Amino acid sequence: MIVELDRDPNLYPEGNIIEWPRAQGVRPVLDGFTIKRTGDQPTRIRVIVHLEQNPEQYKVSPELGNMLGIKEESRIGIIQALWNYIKINGLQDKTDRRRIKADDSLRPIFGGDTVIFQQLPELVNRYLMPPEPVILHYTINPAHPPPERPSAWDIEVKMEDTALKSRMAVIVQSTKDSMQDLNKLDDEVGTTVLESG
């Protein structure tokens, strides 16, 4: 997180930027912060927050993002969107399923007429950038008393839904078990029919 104070650097040579680097290892619980500064004039500040998201999010360059209709997404989400585009437009080679043919939109991204499926993650990586930080604007005014309650901002953060992921894993596993049971019963029916025939 970075806080930039909009003040005259000649009057405040100690600097106008405060930076809190992300802690490595054990992270302290941080639920707020207080900014105090010298001076008696209202000061505009910008609080710049670089979010840590799981799964990690990326800004997609316009060349790829406009084609896929996404601006920011996880790497897996971007690759999935590209794969959906390839399937919808029938760009997978019919004889060699590993080969992807480029249409007019994909040609500049692929840098040619075809690529191998395994190259898609590497190609996508070329079009990923760090996401835009969240920027909060605030004015510190010493003429006004500090607020009785702290100010708060809501920031949308994409997170994996681990509860949903766990429920889906149970459903998938039960479906696999059911399929195995059905296959076993199918084999038994087939054997019984052959023996009775």
Tab-separated table of C-alpha atoms in Angstrom:
chain	number	residue	atom	x	y	z
A	1	MET	CA	0.000	0.000	0.000
A	2	ILE	CA	1.196	3.485	-0.849
A	3	VAL	CA	-0.069	6.828	0.415
A	4	GLU	CA	0.782	9.879	-1.666
A	5	LEU	CA	0.349	13.296	-0.020
A	6	ASP	CA	-0.318	16.214	-2.335
A	7	ARG	CA	1.924	18.860	-0.703
A	8	ASP	CA	4.717	21.148	-1.759
A	9	PRO	CA	7.993	19.155	-1.660
A	10	ASN	CA	9.924	22.391	-0.973
A	11	LEU	CA	7.998	22.868	2.290
A	12	TYR	CA	8.075	19.172	3.189
A	13	PRO	CA	11.468	17.794	2.115
A	14	GLU	CA	10.989	14.645	4.228
A	15	GLY	CA	8.890	13.319	1.350
A	16	ASN	CA	5.304	12.931	0.339
A	17	ILE	CA	5.131	9.182	-0.186
A	18	ILE	CA	4.548	6.594	2.518
A	19	GLU	CA	4.887	2.963	1.501
A	20	TRP	CA	4.010	-0.196	3.402
A	21	PRO	CA	5.635	-3.166	1.685
A	22	ARG	CA	3.782	-6.473	1.836
A	23	ALA	CA	5.018	-8.508	4.807
A	24	GLN	CA	6.689	-11.824	3.990
A	25	GLY	CA	5.989	-14.971	5.998
A	26	VAL	CA	3.681	-14.430	8.987
A	27	ARG	CA	1.413	-11.509	8.201
A	28	PRO	CA	0.163	-9.196	10.902
A	29	VAL	CA	-3.565	-8.578	11.098
A	30	LEU	CA	-4.251	-5.136	9.638
A	31	ASP	CA	-7.754	-3.778	9.847
A	32	GLY	CA	-6.997	-0.093	9.511
A	33	PHE	CA	-4.385	2.628	9.662
A	34	THR	CA	-4.057	6.239	10.774
A	35	ILE	CA	-2.248	8.980	8.894
A	36	LYS	CA	-0.827	11.936	10.794
A	37	ARG	CA	1.118	14.646	9.052
A	38	THR	CA	2.597	18.024	9.814
A	39	GLY	CA	1.089	21.260	8.558
A	40	ASP	CA	-2.096	23.242	8.961
A	41	GLN	CA	-3.442	23.197	5.402
A	42	PRO	CA	-5.928	20.684	3.976
A	43	THR	CA	-4.011	17.928	2.231
A	44	ARG	CA	-5.338	15.695	-0.516
A	45	ILE	CA	-4.065	12.132	-0.368
A	46	ARG	CA	-4.248	9.117	-2.624
A	47	VAL	CA	-4.246	5.703	-1.005
A	48	ILE	CA	-3.009	3.148	-3.538
A	49	VAL	CA	-3.747	-0.464	-2.648
A	50	HIS	CA	-2.296	-3.366	-4.632
A	51	LEU	CA	-4.664	-6.223	-3.835
A	52	GLU	CA	-3.430	-9.724	-3.196
A	53	GLN	CA	-6.053	-12.023	-4.689
A	54	ASN	CA	-6.373	-15.761	-4.825
A	55	PRO	CA	-6.342	-16.904	-7.546
A	56	GLU	CA	-4.041	-14.161	-8.733
A	57	GLN	CA	-5.755	-11.728	-11.101
A	58	TYR	CA	-4.240	-10.112	-14.194
A	59	LYS	CA	-5.147	-7.223	-16.434
A	60	VAL	CA	-5.509	-8.505	-19.999
A	61	SER	CA	-3.967	-6.372	-22.745
A	62	PRO	CA	-6.538	-4.900	-25.153
A	63	GLU	CA	-5.324	-7.041	-28.098
A	64	LEU	CA	-6.446	-10.235	-26.369
A	65	GLY	CA	-8.964	-8.811	-23.904
A	66	ASN	CA	-11.169	-7.128	-26.539
A	67	MET	CA	-11.342	-10.341	-28.536
A	68	LEU	CA	-12.299	-12.424	-25.468
A	69	GLY	CA	-14.469	-9.750	-23.854
A	70	ILE	CA	-12.501	-9.674	-20.573
A	71	LYS	CA	-10.411	-6.965	-18.927
A	72	GLU	CA	-9.224	-8.682	-15.753
A	73	GLU	CA	-9.270	-12.348	-14.817
A	74	SER	CA	-7.174	-15.203	-13.415
A	75	ARG	CA	-4.664	-16.860	-15.756
A	76	ILE	CA	-6.761	-20.037	-15.824
A	77	GLY	CA	-9.898	-17.997	-16.565
A	78	ILE	CA	-8.171	-16.270	-19.494
A	79	ILE	CA	-6.893	-19.552	-20.938
A	80	GLN	CA	-10.396	-21.030	-20.521
A	81	ALA	CA	-11.931	-18.024	-22.335
A	82	LEU	CA	-9.409	-18.446	-25.181
A	83	TRP	CA	-10.173	-22.174	-25.371
A	84	ASN	CA	-13.918	-21.426	-25.499
A	85	TYR	CA	-13.272	-18.945	-28.339
A	86	ILE	CA	-11.299	-21.633	-30.207
A	87	LYS	CA	-14.063	-24.245	-29.738
A	88	ILE	CA	-16.927	-21.868	-30.645
A	89	ASN	CA	-15.158	-20.794	-33.843
A	90	GLY	CA	-14.117	-24.361	-34.808
A	91	LEU	CA	-10.394	-23.537	-34.869
A	92	GLN	CA	-9.108	-26.883	-33.583
A	93	ASP	CA	-7.605	-28.917	-36.436
A	94	LYS	CA	-9.879	-31.861	-37.292
A	95	THR	CA	-7.051	-34.347	-37.950
A	96	ASP	CA	-4.374	-33.190	-35.472
A	97	ARG	CA	-6.409	-32.135	-32.411
A	98	ARG	CA	-3.283	-30.623	-30.793
A	99	ARG	CA	-3.049	-27.988	-33.539
A	100	ILE	CA	-5.035	-24.738	-33.338
A	101	LYS	CA	-5.694	-22.722	-36.500
A	102	ALA	CA	-5.702	-18.933	-36.277
A	103	ASP	CA	-8.557	-16.843	-37.587
A	104	ASP	CA	-8.082	-13.155	-38.434
A	105	SER	CA	-8.401	-12.145	-34.764
A	106	LEU	CA	-5.973	-14.782	-33.453
A	107	ARG	CA	-3.312	-14.445	-36.157
A	108	PRO	CA	-1.581	-11.403	-34.533
A	109	ILE	CA	-1.768	-13.075	-31.107
A	110	PHE	CA	-0.388	-16.394	-32.362
A	111	GLY	CA	2.169	-14.684	-34.595
A	112	GLY	CA	1.303	-17.120	-37.386
A	113	ASP	CA	-1.367	-19.407	-38.797
A	114	THR	CA	-1.198	-22.257	-36.277
A	115	VAL	CA	0.020	-23.110	-32.790
A	116	ILE	CA	0.164	-26.280	-30.728
A	117	PHE	CA	-2.356	-26.502	-27.868
A	118	GLN	CA	0.455	-26.687	-25.271
A	119	GLN	CA	1.674	-23.225	-26.394
A	120	LEU	CA	-1.559	-21.460	-25.328
A	121	PRO	CA	-0.460	-20.712	-21.717
A	122	GLU	CA	2.839	-19.225	-22.962
A	123	LEU	CA	0.990	-17.116	-25.554
A	124	VAL	CA	-1.519	-15.893	-22.968
A	125	ASN	CA	1.297	-14.896	-20.572
A	126	ARG	CA	2.543	-12.363	-23.149
A	127	TYR	CA	-0.745	-10.461	-22.847
A	128	LEU	CA	-0.988	-10.370	-19.036
A	129	MET	CA	-0.129	-7.345	-16.928
A	130	PRO	CA	-0.434	-6.591	-13.222
A	131	PRO	CA	-3.968	-5.505	-12.336
A	132	GLU	CA	-4.751	-1.860	-11.719
A	133	PRO	CA	-4.445	-0.914	-8.047
A	134	VAL	CA	-7.400	0.376	-6.092
A	135	ILE	CA	-7.029	4.148	-5.618
A	136	LEU	CA	-8.885	5.941	-2.841
A	137	HIS	CA	-8.966	9.752	-2.743
A	138	TYR	CA	-9.268	11.510	0.606
A	139	THR	CA	-8.676	14.964	2.042
A	140	ILE	CA	-7.158	15.484	5.476
A	141	ASN	CA	-8.446	18.805	6.779
A	142	PRO	CA	-7.014	19.998	10.133
A	143	ALA	CA	-9.789	22.633	10.368
A	144	HIS	CA	-12.309	19.828	10.882
A	145	PRO	CA	-12.161	17.559	13.925
A	146	PRO	CA	-11.316	13.932	13.175
A	147	PRO	CA	-14.389	11.808	12.472
A	148	GLU	CA	-15.875	10.048	15.484
A	149	ARG	CA	-16.000	6.817	13.536
A	150	PRO	CA	-13.429	5.637	11.012
A	151	SER	CA	-14.131	5.882	7.296
A	152	ALA	CA	-14.535	2.659	5.363
A	153	TRP	CA	-14.551	1.730	1.672
A	154	ASP	CA	-15.875	-1.435	0.094
A	155	ILE	CA	-13.520	-3.026	-2.419
A	156	GLU	CA	-14.543	-5.975	-4.588
A	157	VAL	CA	-12.026	-8.804	-4.318
A	158	LYS	CA	-12.324	-12.017	-6.336
A	159	MET	CA	-11.808	-15.110	-4.219
A	160	GLU	CA	-12.155	-18.815	-4.813
A	161	ASP	CA	-15.279	-20.199	-3.183
A	162	THR	CA	-13.645	-23.036	-1.252
A	163	ALA	CA	-16.965	-24.205	0.234
A	164	LEU	CA	-18.476	-24.552	-3.255
A	165	LYS	CA	-15.300	-26.254	-4.481
A	166	SER	CA	-15.552	-28.804	-1.634
A	167	ARG	CA	-19.244	-29.497	-2.345
A	168	MET	CA	-18.491	-29.960	-6.043
A	169	ALA	CA	-15.668	-32.392	-5.233
A	170	VAL	CA	-18.110	-34.491	-3.173
A	171	ILE	CA	-20.647	-34.463	-6.025
A	172	VAL	CA	-18.005	-35.400	-8.593
A	173	GLN	CA	-16.712	-38.214	-6.376
A	174	SER	CA	-20.233	-39.542	-5.754
A	175	THR	CA	-20.896	-39.378	-9.510
A	176	LYS	CA	-17.702	-41.380	-10.155
A	177	ASP	CA	-18.774	-43.943	-7.527
A	178	SER	CA	-22.268	-44.104	-9.056
A	179	MET	CA	-20.801	-44.581	-12.539
A	180	GLN	CA	-18.592	-47.404	-11.272
A	181	ASP	CA	-21.633	-49.048	-9.647
A	182	LEU	CA	-23.660	-48.585	-12.868
A	183	ASN	CA	-20.840	-50.074	-14.972
A	184	LYS	CA	-20.604	-53.006	-12.584
A	185	LEU	CA	-24.377	-53.593	-12.775
A	186	ASP	CA	-24.258	-53.239	-16.569
A	187	ASP	CA	-21.531	-55.907	-16.716
A	188	GLU	CA	-23.601	-58.205	-14.475
A	189	VAL	CA	-26.706	-57.719	-16.662
A	190	GLY	CA	-24.625	-58.444	-19.763
A	191	THR	CA	-23.177	-61.585	-18.186
A	192	THR	CA	-26.643	-62.765	-17.072
A	193	VAL	CA	-28.064	-62.200	-20.574
A	194	LEU	CA	-25.188	-64.145	-22.146
A	195	GLU	CA	-25.593	-67.017	-19.674
A	196	SER	CA	-29.363	-67.222	-20.180
A	197	GLY	CA	-29.112	-66.962	-23.972
